[in-house]
Coordinates of C-alpha atoms and ligand atoms in Angstrom, one line a residue:
X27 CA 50.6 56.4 -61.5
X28 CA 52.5 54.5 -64.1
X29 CA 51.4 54.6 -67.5
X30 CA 47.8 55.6 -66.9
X31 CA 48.8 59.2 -67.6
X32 CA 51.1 59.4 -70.7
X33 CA 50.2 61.7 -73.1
X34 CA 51.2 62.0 -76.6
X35 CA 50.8 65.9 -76.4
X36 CA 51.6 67.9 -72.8
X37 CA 52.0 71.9 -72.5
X38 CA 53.7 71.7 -69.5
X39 CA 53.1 75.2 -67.3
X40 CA 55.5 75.6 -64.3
X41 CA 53.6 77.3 -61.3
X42 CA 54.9 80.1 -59.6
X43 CA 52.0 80.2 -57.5
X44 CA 49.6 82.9 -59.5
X45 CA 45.6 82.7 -58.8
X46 CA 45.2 82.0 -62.2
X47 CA 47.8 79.1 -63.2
X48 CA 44.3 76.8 -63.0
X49 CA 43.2 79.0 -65.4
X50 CA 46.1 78.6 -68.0
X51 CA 45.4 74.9 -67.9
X52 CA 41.9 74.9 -68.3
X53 CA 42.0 77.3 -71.7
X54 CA 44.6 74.8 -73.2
X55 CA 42.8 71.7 -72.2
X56 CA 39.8 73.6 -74.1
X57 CA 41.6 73.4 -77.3
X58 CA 41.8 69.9 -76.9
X59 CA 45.4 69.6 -75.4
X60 CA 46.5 68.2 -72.7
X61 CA 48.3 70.8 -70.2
X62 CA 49.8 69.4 -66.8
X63 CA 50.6 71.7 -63.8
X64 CA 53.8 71.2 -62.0
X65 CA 55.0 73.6 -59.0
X66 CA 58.0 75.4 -60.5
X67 CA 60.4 73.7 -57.7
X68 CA 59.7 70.3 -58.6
X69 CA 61.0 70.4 -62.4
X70 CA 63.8 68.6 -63.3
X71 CA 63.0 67.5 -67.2
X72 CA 60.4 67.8 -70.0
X73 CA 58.0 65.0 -69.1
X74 CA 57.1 62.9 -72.0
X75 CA 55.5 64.5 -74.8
X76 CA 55.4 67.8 -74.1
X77 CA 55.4 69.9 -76.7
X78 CA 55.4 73.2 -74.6
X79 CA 56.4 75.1 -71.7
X80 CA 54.4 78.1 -70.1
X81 CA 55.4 80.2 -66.8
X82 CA 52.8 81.1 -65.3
X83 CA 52.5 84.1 -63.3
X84 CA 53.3 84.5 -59.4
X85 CA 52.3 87.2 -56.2
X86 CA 56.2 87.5 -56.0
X87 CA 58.1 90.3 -58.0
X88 CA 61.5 89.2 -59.6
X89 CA 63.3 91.6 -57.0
X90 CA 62.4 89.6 -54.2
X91 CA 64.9 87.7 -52.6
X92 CA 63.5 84.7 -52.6
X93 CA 61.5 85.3 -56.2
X94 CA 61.1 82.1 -57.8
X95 CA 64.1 81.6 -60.3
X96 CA 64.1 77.7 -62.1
X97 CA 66.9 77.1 -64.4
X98 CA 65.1 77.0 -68.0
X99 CA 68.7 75.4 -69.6
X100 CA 66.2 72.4 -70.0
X101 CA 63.7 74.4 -71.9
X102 CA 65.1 77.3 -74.0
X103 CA 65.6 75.7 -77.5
X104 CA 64.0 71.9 -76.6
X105 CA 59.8 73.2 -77.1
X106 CA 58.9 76.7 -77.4
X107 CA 58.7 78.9 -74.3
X108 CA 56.1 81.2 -73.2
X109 CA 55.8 83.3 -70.5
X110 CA 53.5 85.1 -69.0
X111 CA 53.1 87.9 -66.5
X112 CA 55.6 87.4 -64.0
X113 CA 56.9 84.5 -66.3
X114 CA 57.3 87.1 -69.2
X115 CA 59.0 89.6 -66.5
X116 CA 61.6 86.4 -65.5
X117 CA 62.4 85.7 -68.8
X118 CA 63.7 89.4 -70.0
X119 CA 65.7 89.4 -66.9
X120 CA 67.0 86.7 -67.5
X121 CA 68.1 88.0 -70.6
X122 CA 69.9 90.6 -68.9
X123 CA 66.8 93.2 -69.1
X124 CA 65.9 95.3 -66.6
X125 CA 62.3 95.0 -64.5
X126 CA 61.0 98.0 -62.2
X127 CA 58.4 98.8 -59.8
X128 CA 55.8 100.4 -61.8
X129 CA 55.1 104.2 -61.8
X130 CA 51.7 103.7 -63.5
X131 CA 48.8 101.5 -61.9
X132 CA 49.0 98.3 -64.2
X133 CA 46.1 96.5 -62.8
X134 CA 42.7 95.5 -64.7
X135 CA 42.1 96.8 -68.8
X136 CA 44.0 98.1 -71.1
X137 CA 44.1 98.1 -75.1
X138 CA 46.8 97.3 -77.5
X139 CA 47.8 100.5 -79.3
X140 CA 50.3 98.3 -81.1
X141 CA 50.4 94.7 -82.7
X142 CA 52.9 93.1 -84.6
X143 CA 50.7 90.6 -86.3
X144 CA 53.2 89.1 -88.9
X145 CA 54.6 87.6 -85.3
X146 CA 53.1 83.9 -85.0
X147 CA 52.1 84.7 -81.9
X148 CA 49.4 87.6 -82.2
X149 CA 48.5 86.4 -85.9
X150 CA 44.9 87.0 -86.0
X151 CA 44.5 89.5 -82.8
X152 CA 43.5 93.2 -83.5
X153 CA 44.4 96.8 -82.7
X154 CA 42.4 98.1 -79.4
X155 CA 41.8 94.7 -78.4
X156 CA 40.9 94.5 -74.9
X157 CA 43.9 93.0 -72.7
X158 CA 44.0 92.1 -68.6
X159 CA 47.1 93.2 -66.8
X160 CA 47.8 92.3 -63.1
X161 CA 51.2 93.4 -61.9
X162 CA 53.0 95.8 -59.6
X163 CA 56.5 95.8 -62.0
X164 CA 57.2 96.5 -65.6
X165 CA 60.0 95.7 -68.1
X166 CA 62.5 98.4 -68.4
X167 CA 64.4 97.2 -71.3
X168 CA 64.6 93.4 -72.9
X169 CA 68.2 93.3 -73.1
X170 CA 69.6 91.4 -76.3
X171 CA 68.2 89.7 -79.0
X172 CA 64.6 90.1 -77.9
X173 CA 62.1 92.7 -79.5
X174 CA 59.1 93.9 -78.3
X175 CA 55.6 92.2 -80.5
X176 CA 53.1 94.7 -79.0
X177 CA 52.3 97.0 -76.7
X178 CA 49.4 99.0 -73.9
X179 CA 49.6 103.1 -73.8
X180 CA 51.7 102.0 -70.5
X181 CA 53.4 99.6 -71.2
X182 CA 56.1 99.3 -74.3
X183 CA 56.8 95.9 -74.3
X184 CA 53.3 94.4 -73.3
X185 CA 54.2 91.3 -75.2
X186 CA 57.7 90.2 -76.6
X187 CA 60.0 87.6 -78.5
X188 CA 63.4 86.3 -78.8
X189 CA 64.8 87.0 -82.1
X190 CA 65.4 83.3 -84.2
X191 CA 64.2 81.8 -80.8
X192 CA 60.5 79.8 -79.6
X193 CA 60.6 82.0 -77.0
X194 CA 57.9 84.7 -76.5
X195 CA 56.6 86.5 -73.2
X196 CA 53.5 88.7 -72.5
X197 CA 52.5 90.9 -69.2
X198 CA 48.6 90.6 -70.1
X199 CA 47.2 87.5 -68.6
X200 CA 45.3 85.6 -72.1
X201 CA 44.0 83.2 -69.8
X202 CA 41.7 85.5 -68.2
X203 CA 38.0 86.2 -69.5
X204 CA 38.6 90.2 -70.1
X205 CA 41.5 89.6 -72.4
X206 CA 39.3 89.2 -74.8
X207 CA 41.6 87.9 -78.1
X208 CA 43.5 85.5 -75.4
X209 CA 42.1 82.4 -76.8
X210 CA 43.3 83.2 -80.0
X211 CA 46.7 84.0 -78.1
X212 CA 46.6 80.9 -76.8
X213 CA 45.8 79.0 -79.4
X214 CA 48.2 80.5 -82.0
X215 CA 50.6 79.4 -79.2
X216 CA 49.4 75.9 -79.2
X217 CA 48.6 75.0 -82.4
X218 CA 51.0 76.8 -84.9
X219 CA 54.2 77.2 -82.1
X220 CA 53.9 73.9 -80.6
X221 CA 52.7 71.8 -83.0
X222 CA 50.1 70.2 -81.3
X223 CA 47.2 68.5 -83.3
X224 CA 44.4 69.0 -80.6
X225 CA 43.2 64.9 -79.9
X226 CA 42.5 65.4 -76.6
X227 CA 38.6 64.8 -76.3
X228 CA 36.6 63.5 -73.9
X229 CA 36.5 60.1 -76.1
X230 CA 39.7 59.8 -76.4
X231 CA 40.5 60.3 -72.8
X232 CA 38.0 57.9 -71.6
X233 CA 39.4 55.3 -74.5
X234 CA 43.2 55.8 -73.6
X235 CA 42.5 55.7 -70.1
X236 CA 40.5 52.5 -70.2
X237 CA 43.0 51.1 -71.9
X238 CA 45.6 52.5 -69.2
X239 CA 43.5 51.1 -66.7
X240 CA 43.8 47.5 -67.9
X241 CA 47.8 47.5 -68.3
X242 CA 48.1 48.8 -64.7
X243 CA 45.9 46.7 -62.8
X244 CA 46.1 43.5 -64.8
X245 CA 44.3 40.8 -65.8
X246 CA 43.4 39.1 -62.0
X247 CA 43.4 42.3 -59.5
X248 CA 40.6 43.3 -57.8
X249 CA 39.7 47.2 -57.0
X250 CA 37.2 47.9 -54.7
X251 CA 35.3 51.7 -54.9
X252 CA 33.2 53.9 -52.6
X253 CA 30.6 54.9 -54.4
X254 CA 29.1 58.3 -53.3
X255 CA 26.7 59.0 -55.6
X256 CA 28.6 62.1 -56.6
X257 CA 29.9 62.8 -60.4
X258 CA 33.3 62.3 -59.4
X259 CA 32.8 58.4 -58.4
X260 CA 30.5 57.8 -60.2
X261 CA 32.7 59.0 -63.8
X262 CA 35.7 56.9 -62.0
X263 CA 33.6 53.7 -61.5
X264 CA 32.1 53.1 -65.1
X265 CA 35.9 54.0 -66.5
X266 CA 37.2 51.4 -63.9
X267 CA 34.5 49.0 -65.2
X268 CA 34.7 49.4 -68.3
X269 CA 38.3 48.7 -68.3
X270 CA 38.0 45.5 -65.4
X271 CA 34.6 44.4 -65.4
X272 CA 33.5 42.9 -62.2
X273 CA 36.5 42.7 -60.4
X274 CA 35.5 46.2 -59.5
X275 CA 33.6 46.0 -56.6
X276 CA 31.9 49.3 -55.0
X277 CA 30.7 49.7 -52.2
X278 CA 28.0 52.4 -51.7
X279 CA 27.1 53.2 -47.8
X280 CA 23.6 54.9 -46.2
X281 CA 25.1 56.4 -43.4
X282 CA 21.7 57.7 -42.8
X283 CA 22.4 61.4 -43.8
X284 CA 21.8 61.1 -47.1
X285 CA 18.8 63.0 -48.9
X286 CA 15.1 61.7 -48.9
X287 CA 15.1 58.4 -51.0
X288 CA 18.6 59.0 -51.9
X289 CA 20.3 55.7 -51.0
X290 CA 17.2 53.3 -52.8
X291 CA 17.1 56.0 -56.1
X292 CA 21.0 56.1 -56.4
X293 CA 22.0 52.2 -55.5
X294 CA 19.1 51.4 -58.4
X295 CA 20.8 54.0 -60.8
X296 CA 24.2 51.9 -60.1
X297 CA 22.4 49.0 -60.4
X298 CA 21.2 49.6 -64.2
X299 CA 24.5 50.8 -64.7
X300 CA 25.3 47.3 -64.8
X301 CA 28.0 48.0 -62.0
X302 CA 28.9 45.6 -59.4
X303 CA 27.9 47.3 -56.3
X304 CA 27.1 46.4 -52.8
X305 CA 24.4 48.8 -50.9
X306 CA 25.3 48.8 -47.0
X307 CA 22.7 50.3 -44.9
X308 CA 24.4 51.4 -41.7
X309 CA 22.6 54.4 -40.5
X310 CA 22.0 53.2 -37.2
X311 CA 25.9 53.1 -36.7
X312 CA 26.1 56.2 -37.7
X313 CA 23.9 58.0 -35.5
X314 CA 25.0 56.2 -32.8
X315 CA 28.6 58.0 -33.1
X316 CA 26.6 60.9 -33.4
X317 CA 25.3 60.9 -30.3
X318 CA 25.4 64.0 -27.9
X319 CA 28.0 65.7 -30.3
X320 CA 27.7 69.3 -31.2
X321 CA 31.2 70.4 -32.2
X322 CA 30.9 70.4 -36.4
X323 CA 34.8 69.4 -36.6
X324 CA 33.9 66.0 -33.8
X325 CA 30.8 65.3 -35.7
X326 CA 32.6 65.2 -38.8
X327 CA 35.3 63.1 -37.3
X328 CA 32.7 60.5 -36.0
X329 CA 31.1 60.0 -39.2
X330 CA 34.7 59.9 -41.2
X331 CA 35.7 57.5 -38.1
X332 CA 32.6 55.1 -38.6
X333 CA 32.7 55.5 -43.0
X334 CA 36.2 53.9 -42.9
X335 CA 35.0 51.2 -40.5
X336 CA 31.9 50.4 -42.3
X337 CA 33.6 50.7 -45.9
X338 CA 36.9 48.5 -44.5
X339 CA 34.2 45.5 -42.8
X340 CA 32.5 45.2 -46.7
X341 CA 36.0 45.2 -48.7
X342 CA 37.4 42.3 -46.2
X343 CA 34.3 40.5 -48.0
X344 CA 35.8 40.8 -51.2
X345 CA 38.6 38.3 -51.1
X346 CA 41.7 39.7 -52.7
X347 CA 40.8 43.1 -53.3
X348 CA 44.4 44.9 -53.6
X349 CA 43.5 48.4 -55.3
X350 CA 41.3 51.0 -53.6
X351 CA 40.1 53.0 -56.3
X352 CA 39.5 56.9 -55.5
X353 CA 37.2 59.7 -57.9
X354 CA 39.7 62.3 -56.7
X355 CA 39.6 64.9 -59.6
X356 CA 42.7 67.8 -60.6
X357 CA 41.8 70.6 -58.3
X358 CA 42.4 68.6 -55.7
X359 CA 46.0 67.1 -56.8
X360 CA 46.9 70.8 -57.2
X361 CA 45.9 71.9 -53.7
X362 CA 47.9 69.4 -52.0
X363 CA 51.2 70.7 -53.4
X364 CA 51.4 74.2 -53.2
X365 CA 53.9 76.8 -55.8
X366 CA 55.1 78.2 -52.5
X367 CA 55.6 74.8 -50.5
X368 CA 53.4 75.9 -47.5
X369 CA 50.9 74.1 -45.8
X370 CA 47.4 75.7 -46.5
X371 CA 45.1 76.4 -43.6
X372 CA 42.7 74.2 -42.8
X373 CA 39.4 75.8 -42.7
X374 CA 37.1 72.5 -42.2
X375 CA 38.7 68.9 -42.0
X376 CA 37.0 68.3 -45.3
X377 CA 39.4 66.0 -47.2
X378 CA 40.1 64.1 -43.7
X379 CA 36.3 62.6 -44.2
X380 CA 37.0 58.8 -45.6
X381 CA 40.9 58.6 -45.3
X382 CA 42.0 55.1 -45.3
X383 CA 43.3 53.6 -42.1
X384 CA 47.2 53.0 -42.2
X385 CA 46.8 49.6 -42.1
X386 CA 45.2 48.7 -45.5
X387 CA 47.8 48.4 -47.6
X388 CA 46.1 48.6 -50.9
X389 CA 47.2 50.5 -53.9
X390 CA 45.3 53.4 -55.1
X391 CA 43.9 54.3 -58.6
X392 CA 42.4 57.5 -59.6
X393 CA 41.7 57.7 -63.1
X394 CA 40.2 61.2 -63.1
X395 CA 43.4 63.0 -60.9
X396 CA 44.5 65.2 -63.9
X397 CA 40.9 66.3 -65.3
X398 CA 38.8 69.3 -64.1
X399 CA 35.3 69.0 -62.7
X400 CA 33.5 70.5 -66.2
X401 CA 35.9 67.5 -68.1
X402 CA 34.6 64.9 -65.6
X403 CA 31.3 65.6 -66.3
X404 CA 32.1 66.0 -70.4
X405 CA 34.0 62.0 -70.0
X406 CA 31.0 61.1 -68.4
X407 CA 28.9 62.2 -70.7
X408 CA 30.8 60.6 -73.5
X409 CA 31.0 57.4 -71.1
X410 CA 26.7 57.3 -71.8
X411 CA 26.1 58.3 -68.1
X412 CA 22.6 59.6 -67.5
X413 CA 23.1 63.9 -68.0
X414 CA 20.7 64.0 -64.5
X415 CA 23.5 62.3 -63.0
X416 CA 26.6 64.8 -64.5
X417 CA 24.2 67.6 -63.9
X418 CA 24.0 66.5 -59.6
X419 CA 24.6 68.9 -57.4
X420 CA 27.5 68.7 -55.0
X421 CA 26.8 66.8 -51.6
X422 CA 29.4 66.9 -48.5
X423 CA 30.7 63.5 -47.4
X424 CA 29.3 63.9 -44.0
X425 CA 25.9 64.8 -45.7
X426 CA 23.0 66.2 -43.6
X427 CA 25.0 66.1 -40.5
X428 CA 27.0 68.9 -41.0
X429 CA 23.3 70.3 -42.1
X430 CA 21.6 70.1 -38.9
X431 CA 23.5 72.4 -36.6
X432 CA 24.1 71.2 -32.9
X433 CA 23.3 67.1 -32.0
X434 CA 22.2 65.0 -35.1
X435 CA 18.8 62.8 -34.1
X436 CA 16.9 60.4 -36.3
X437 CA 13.7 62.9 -35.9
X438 CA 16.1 65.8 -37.1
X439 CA 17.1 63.8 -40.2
X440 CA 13.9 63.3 -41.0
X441 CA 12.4 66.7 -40.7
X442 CA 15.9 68.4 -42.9
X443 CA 15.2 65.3 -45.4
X444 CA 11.5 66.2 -45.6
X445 CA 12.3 69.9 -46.0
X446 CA 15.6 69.2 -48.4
X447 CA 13.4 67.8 -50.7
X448 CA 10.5 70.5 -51.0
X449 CA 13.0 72.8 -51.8
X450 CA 15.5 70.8 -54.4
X451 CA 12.3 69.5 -56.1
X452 CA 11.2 73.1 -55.8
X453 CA 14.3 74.1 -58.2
X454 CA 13.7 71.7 -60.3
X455 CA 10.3 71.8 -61.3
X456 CA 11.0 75.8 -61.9
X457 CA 13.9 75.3 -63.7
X458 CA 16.2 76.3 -61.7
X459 CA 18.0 73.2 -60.4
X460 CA 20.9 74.1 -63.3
X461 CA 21.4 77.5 -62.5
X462 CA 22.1 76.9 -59.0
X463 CA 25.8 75.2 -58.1
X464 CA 24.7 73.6 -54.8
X465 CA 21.5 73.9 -52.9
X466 CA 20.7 72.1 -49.3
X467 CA 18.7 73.2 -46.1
X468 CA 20.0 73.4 -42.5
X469 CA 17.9 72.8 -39.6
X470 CA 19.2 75.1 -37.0
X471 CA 19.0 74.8 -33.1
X472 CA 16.3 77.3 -33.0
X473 CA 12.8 77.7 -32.0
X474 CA 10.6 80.6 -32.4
X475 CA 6.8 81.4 -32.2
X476 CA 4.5 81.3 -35.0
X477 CA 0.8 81.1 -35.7
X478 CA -1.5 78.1 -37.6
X479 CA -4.8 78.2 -37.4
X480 CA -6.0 80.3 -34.4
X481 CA -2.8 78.0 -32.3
X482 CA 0.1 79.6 -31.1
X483 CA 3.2 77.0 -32.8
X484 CA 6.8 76.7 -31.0
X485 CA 9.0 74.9 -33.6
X486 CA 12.0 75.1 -35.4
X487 CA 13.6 76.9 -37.9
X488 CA 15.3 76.1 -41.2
X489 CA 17.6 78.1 -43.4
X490 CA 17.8 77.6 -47.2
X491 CA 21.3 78.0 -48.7
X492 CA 21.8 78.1 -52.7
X493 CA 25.0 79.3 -54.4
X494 CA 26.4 79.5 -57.3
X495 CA 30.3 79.5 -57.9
X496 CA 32.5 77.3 -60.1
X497 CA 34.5 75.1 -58.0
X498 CA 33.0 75.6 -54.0
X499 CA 36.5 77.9 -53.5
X500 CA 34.5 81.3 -53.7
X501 CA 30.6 81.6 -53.8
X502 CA 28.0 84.3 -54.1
X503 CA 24.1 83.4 -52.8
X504 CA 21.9 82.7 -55.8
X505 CA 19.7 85.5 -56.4
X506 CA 16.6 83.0 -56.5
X507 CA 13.4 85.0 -57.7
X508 CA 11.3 86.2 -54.6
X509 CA 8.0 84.3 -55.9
X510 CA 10.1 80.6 -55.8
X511 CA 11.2 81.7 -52.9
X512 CA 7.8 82.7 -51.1
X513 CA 6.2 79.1 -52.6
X514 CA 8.9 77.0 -51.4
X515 CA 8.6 78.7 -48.1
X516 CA 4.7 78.3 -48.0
X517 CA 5.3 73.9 -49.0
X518 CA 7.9 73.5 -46.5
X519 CA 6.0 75.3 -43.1
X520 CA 2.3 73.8 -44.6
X521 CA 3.7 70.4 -45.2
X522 CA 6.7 69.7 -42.9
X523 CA 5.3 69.0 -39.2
X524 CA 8.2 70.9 -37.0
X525 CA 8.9 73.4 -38.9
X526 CA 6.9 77.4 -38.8
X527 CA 9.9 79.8 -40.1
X528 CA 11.9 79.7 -43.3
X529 CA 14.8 82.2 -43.5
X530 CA 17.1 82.3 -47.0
X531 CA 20.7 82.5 -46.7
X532 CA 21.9 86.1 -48.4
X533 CA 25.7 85.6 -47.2
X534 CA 28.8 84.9 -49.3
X535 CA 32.1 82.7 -49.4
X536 CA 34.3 84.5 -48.4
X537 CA 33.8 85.5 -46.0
X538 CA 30.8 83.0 -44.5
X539 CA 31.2 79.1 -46.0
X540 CA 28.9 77.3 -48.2
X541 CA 27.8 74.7 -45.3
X542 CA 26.8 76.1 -41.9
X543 CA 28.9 74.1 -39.7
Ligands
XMP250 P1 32.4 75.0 -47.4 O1 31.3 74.8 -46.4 O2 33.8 74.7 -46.9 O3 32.2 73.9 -48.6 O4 32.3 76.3 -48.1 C1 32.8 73.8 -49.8 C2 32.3 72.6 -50.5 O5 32.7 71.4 -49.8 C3 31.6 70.7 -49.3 N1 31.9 70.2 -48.0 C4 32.4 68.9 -47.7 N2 32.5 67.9 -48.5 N3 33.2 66.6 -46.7 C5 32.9 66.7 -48.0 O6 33.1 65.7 -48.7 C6 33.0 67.6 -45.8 O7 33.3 67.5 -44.6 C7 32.6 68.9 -46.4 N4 32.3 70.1 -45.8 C8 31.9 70.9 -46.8 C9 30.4 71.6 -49.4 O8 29.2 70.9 -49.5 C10 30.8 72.5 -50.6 O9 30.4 71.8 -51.8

């Protein structure tokens, strides 16, 4: 990415690989600045406009051998400095302090028993406010020139600064919800430290990046889009066509796995959109690959195999297409390049479904790869996108294939579609639709004996899955009230021919998975 990404104002944080570095981000970015992550091994400089450096915290102690140690020469005296947790403990030994394992549990809540609130940093914060602490090792001494700011009844120098120097490091994690004068923390650190003037709005991001978009791709190149249906493509699409008109050309596929009505009520939203978009019925294909396959990870592969064949047959229609344009959003830019360096497990082939074949050679343009989900859906909101559109539930790629466990049939589809949609209408006529994160039904390979009438039934049974969570990572089962529950239950076995047994899905991620298969 060129110049699509420049940023007047940047807090840089260098990851060293703590659970809550997304976190850091995320609480800056909510003061309107612009905060970038950046694994601690791959810094070299100060990228344009930053303003501000934080260290995040790490699972590695400073006395590990192989402890994460980047030369700060480039930052110590260019933009202020702060560090936190394992950041702060780097910093004082860097100054020649002295860092311990801990004698005392330092884990969980504590309370300031001491502020020094004439320092910049904790202006505004109070005695006994609640802090969050998370680490095995403590800060012995600071060594020169630095001075402790404020401290917990175990630890002395809970926060601390370098005398004459924008340098400043605290133990307590202020990104964290149960540190609960963080924000102010953070923003005393933002605003009044670093100078920054806090432009960064949704409006302002979708303007600048519009007018990013049209420098890089020009005035005669054409990008062609998958369209999903999702947030994520849907937010990248109107900002590429806003910025190119119609020489964006999407391209939104039915591969026949897709919720009831989905693929006609979605293409017409596009369509009034005013986007240029091409609707590709190719179901049939689809179901064809799918044929006598039970394995989830095959099935998945079929339908990523046929997707990319399907999608690459409609962009050779568009003459002269040369960008592919992609909805890929922050988390998953992050994910990709690890603090540590190491390969992350792979758990389901996810992020394989829809990979480009090596042989198109187009460029790629993701104008949403440094924004969280909650600031996709806040651009798109700003962007005039429908808020039932933002507000969509997450859908996988391989849609109800994945849903209907064992070998995918037409009939299948259209008993899950029939039941899918008692139950997400279901939510959303009790008001629930929002409170829920993701909600789907599986059919599952199972029979069992029921009783209608005065006959004796043999058919199949489905499993309802809601969640909640905030990002699909982690995920508990939405406590959904028993009466919705019984209702939806009573619509789906009295309405759906197939289907005499509803069971509800009580487990959580970790350690089951969101989607069955
Ligand atoms: P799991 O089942 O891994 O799902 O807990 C986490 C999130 O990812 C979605 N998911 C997929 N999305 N292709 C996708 O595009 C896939 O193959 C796929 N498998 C799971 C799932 O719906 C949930 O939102």
């Amino acid at each position: 990415m060129s110049d699509l990404h420049k940023r007047t104002e940047n807090i840089l944080i260098l990851d060293f690989g703590s659970q809550y570095t997304q976190l850091i981000a995320r609480r800056v970015r909510e003061i309107n600045v612009y905060s970038e992550i950046i694994p601690w091994h791959n810094f070299t400089s100060l990228p344009e406009g930053c303003k501000g450096v934080i260290l995040s915290g790490s699972p590695y102690s400073v006395r590990d051998d192989d402890a994460p140690m980047p030369d700060l020469s480039a930052i110590i005296g260019a933009v202020p400095l702060l560090g936190v947790c394992y950041g702060a403990q780097y910093l004082a030994l860097q100054n020649g302090g002295n860092v311990a394992a801990s004698d005392s549990r330092e884990y969980g809540r504590a309370n300031l028993t001491v502020v020094n609130t004439e320092d910049v940093l904790l202006k505004g914060m109070t005695l006994g406010s609640q802090v969050w602490m998370s680490h095995g090792d403590t800060i012995l001494n600071l060594g020169e020139g630095y001075e402790a700011i404020c401290s917990t009844g175990d630890v002395n120098f809970a926060g601390f600064r370098a005398v004459g120097k924008d340098v400043w490091g605290i133990q307590f994690h202020p990104e964290v919800f149960h540190s609960t004068e963080g924000p102010t923390l953070i923003r005393n650190f933002i605003l009044d430290i670093c100078g920054c003037k806090g432009e960064w709005t949704p409006d302002n991001f979708a303007e600048a990046t519009i007018r990013a978009l049209k420098e890089e791709i020009g005035a005669e190149d054409k990008v062609i889009l998958g369209l999903s249906g999702g947030v994520d493509s849907t937010v990248a699409s109107v900002l590429l066509h806003k910025a190119i008109g119609d020489r964006l050309h999407c391209i939104f596929v039915d591969n026949g796995l897709l919720r009831k009505n989905e693929f006609e009520d979605v293409l017409s939203g596009y369509e009034h959109m005013g986007l240029n978009v091409k609707g590709i019925r190719a179901g049939d294909q689809f179901l064809q690959a799918l044929e006598n396959l039970t394995d989830p990870e095959l099935k998945r592969k079929a339908i990523g195999r046929v997707f990319v064949e399907v999608f690459d047959e409609a962009s050779k229609q568009v003459e002269g297409a040369n960008w592919l344009g992609q909805g890929t959003i922050y988390p998953d830019v992050i994910e990709s390049v690890s603090a540590t360096g190491g390969p992350s497990a792979t758990i389901k082939s996810h992020h394989n479904v829809g990979g480009l074949p090596d042989y198109m050679t187009l460029k790629v343009v993701e104008p949403l790869r440094l924004i969280f989900k909650d600031e996709v859906r806040r651009v798109g909101k700003a962007l005039g996108i429908k808020a039932s559109l933002l507000a969509r539930h997450p859908f996988p790629g391989p849609g109800l294939g994945i849903r209907i466990l064992g070998e995918v049939t037409a009939e299948k589809v259209r008993v899950l579609q029939e039941v899918d949609a008692i139950f997400i209408n279901g939510l959303k006529d009790a008001g629930l639709y929002d409170e829920v994160w993701q909600a789907g039904a599986m059919l599952l390979p199972v029979q069992s004996v029921g009783v209608m009438g005065d006959e004796r039934t043999y058919e199949n049974a489905v499993a309802l899955r809601a969640v909640t969570s905030t990002d699909g990572m982690t995920a508990d089962w939405s406590h959904l009230p028993y009466e919705f529950l019984a209702k939806v239950s009573n619509d789906i076995i009295n309405k759906v021919r197939g289907v005499n047994r509803v069971v509800y899905d009580i487990s959580s991620k970790p350690p089951s998975t969101i989607e069955w298969e």
